Backbone as a ProteinNet text record, in pm:
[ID]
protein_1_A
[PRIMARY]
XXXXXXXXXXXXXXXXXXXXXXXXXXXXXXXXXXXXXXXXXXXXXXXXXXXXXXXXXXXXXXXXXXXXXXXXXXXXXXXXXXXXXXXXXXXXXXXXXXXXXXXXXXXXXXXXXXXXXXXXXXXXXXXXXXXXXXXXXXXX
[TERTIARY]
2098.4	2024	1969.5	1854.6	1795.4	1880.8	1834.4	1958.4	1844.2	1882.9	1838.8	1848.5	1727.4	1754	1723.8	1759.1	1748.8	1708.8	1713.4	1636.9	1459.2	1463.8	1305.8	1262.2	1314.3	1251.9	1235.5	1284.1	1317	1157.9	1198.9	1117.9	927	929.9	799.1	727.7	844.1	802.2	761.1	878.3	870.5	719.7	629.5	562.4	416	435.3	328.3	307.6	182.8	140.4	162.7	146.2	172.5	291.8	412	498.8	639.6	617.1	671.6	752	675.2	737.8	889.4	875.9	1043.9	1133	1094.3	1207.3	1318	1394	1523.5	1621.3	1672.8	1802.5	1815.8	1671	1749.8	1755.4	1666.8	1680	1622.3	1579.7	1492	1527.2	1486.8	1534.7	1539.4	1397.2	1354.4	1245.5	1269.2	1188.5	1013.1	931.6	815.2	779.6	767.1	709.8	597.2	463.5	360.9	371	302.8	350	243.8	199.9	96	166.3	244.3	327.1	408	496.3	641.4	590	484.7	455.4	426.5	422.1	363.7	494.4	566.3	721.7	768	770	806.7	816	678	609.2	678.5	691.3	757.3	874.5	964	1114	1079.4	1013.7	1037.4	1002.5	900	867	1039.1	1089.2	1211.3	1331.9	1242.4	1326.9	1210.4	1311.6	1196.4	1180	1040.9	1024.4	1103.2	1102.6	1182.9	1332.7	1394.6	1522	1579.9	1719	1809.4	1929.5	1909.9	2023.8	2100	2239.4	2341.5	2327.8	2361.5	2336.9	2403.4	2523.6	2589.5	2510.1	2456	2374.7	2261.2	2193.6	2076.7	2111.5	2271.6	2275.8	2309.7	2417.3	2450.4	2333.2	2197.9	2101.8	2031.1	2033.2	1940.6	2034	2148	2229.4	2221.5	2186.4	2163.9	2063.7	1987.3	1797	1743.1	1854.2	1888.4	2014.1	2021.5	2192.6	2171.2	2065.3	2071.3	2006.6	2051.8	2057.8	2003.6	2042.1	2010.2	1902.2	1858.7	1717.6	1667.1	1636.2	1578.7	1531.1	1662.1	1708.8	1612.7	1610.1	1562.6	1404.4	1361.3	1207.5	1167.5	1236.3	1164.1	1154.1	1254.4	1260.9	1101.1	1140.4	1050.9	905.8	850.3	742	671.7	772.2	790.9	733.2	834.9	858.7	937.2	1074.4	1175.5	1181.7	1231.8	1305.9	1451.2	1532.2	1674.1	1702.1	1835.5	1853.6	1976.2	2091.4	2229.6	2294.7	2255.1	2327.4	2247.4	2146.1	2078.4	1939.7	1897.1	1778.1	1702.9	1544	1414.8	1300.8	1260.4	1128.8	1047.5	935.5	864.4	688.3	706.3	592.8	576.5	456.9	445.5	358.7	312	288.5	357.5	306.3	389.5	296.4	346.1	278.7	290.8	223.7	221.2	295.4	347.5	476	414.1	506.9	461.4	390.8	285.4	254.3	349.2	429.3	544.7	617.4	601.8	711.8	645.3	685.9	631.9	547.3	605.7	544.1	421	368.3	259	127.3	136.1	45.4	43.4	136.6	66.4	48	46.3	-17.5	-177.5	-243.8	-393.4	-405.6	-507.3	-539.4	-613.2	-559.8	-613.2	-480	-474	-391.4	-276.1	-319.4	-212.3	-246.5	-194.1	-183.4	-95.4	-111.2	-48.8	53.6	204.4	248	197.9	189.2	112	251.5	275.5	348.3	373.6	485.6	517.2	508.2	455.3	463.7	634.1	640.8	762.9	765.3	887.5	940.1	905.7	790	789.6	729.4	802.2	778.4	641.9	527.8	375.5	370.7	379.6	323.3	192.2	167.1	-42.1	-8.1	-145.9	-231.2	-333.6	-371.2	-528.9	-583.4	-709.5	-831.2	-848.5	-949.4	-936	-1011	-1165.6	-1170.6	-1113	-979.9	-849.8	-717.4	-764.1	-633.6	-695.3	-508.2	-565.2	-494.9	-556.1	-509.4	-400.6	-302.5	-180.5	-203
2256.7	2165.8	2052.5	2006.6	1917.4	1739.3	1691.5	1582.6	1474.8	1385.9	1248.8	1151.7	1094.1	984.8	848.7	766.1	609.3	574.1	572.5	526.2	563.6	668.7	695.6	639.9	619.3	524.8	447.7	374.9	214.3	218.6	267.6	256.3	273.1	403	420	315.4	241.1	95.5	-19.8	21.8	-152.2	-140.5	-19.2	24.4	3.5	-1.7	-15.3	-151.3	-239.2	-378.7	-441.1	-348.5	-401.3	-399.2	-310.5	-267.2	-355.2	-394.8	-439.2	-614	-656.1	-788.7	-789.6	-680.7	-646.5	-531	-539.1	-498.9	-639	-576.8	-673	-658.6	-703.7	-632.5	-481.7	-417.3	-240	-160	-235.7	-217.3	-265.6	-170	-288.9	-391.5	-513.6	-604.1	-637.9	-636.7	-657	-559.4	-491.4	-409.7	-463.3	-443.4	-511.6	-496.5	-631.5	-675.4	-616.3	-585	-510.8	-377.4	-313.8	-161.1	-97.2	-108.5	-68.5	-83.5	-180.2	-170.3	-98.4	-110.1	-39.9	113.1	139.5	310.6	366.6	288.1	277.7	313.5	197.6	196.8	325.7	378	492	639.3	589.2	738.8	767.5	683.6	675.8	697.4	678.9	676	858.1	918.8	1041.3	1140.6	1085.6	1205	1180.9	1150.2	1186.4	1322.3	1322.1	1469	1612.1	1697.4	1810.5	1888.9	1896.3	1966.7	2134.3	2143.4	2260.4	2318	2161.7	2159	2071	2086.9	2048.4	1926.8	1815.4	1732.9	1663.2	1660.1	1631.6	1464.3	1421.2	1255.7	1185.8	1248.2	1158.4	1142.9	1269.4	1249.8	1165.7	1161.5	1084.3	917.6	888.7	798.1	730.8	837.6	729.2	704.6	857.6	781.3	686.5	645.5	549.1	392.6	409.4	279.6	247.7	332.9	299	282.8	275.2	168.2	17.2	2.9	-82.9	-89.5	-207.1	-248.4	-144.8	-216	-130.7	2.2	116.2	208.1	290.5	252.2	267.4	278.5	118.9	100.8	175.6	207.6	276.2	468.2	506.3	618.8	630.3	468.1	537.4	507.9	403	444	548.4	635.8	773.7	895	862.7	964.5	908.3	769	719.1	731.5	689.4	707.6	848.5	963.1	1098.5	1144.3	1112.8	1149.4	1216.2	1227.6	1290.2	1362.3	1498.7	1500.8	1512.4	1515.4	1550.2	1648.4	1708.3	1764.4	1827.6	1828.7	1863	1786.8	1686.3	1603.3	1638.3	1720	1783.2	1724.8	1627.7	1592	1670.4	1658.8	1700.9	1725.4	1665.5	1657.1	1701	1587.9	1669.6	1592.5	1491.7	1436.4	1351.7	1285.4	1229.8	1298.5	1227.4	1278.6	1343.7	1484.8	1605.9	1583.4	1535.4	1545.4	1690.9	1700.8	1881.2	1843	1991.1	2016.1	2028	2015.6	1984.4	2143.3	2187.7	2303.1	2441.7	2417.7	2508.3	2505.4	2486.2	2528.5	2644.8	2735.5	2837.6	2790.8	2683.4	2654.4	2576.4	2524.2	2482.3	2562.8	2664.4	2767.1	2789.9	2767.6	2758.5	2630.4	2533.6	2383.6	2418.2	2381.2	2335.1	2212.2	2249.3	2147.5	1997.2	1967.1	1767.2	1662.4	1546.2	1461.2	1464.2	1498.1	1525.1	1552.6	1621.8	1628.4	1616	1666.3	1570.7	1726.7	1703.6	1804.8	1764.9	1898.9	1840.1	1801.6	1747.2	1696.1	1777.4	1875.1	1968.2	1873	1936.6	1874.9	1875.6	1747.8	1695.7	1807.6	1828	1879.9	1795	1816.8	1714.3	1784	1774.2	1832.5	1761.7	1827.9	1818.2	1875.4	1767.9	1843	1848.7	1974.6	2002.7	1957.1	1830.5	1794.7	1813	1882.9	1935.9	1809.5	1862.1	1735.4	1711.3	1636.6	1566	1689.1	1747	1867.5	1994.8	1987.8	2112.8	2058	1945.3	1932.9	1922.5	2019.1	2030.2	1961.4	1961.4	1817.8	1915.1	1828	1896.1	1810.1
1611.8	1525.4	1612.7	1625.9	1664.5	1669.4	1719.3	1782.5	1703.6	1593.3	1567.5	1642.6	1750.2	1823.8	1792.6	1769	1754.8	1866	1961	2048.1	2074.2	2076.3	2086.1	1938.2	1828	1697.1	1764.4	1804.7	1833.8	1962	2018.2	2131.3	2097.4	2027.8	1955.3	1867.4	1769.5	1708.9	1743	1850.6	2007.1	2037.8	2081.8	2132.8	2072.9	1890.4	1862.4	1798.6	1829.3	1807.8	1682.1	1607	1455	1390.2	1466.3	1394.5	1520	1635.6	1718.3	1680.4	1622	1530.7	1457.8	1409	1348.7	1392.3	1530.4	1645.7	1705.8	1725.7	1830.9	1880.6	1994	2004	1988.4	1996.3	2032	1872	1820.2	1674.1	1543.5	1442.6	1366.8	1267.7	1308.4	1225.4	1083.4	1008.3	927.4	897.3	759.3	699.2	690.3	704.4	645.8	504.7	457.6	349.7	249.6	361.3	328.9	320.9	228.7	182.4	321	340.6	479.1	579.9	600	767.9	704.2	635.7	566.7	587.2	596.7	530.1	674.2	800.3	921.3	981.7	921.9	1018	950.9	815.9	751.9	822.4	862.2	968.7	1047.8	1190.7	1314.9	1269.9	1140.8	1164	1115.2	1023.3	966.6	1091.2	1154.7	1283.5	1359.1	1386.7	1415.6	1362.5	1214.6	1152.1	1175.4	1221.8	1228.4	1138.6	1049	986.9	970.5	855	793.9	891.6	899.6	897.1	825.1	750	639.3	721.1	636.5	730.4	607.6	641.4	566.7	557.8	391.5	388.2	494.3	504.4	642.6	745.6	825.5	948.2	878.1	807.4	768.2	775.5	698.5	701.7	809.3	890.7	1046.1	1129.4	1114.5	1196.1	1171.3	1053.3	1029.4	1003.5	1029.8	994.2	1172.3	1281.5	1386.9	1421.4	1323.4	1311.1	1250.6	1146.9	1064.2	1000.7	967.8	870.3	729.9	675.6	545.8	538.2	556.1	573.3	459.9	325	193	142.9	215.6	151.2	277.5	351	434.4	422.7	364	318.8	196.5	83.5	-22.5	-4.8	78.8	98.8	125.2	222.4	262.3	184.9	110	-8.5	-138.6	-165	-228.9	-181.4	-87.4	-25.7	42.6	19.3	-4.6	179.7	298.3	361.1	402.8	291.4	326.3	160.8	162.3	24.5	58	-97.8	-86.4	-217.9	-205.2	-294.2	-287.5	-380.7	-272.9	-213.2	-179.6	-66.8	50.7	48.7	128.8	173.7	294.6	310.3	397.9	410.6	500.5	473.3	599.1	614.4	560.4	452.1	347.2	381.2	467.7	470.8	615.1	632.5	741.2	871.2	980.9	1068.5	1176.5	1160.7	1331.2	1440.3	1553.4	1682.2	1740.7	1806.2	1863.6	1971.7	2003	2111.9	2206.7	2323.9	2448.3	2464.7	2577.8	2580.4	2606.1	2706.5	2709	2624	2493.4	2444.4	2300.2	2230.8	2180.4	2055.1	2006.1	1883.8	1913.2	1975	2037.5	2001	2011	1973.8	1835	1729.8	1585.1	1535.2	1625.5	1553.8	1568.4	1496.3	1519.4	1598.3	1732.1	1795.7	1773	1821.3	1765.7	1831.5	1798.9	1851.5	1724.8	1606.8	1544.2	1370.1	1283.2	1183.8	1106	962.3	846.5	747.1	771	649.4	520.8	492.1	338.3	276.1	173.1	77.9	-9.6	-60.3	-171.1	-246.3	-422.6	-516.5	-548.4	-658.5	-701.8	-842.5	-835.9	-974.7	-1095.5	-1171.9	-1288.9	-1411.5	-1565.9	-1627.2	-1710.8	-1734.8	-1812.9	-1919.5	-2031.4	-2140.1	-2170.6	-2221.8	-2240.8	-2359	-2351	-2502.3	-2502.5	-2609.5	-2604.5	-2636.5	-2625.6	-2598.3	-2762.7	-2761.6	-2885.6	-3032.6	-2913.1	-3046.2	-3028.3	-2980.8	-3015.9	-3089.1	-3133.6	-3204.2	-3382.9	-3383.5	-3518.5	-3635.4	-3730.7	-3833	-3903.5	-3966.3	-4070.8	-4169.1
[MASK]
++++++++++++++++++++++++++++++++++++++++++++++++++++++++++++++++++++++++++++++++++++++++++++++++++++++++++++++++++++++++++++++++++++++++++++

């Protein structure tokens, strides 16, 4: 199973201009406020999980309690902001940006070329009720 690193988060955040403010100490300090940085910092922490693999709440939570204190709220943005799903006790990767693999390695060859693309987002389980339009309904 693929190894969750806190450090390359940390480092990728440190790294970028906008998101580098609520780094410190090796770690992020403070969540951002704005739903635009928050969804920024969101990204960088989810590319850390690899798509269509399953990670237990524990591992989810120790890696990310080694990104931040509150771990929770962190946990439940990604679910909320639908980068991660769960289910089971069971989290992964449902959204966000995949960078392509280095060239040697096999999967490289079924990414589409570019600097990077987007998993699509499975729809959420939600139940719809049909109401017909206004001339299909019928009077009682």
């Amino acid at each position: 199973m693929p190894e969750l690193d806190p450090a390359a988060v940390i480092e990728a955040v440190a790294r970028d201009p906008r998101l580098r403010a609520f780094t410190g100490h090796g770690r992020i300090e403070t969540l951002p406020a704005r739903q635009a940085r928050r969804h920024l910092l969101l990204d960088k922490i989810a590319q850390a999980f690899e798509p269509g693999v399953r990670y237990s709440e524990r591992r989810v939570s120790l890696f990310l309690g080694a990104l931040h204190a509150d771990y929770a709220a962190l946990r439940r943005y990604l679910v909320d902001e639908e980068f991660l799903s769960r289910s089971d006790g069971l989290y992964w990767r449902s959204g966000g940006t995949v960078l392509p693999s280095p060239p040697d390695e096999p999967r490289a060859q079924a990414l589409p070329t570019g600097p990077c693309w987007q998993v699509r987002r499975q729809p959420t389980r939600r139940t719809v009720q049909h109401v017909p339009a206004a001339s299909q309904r019928r009077s009682r």
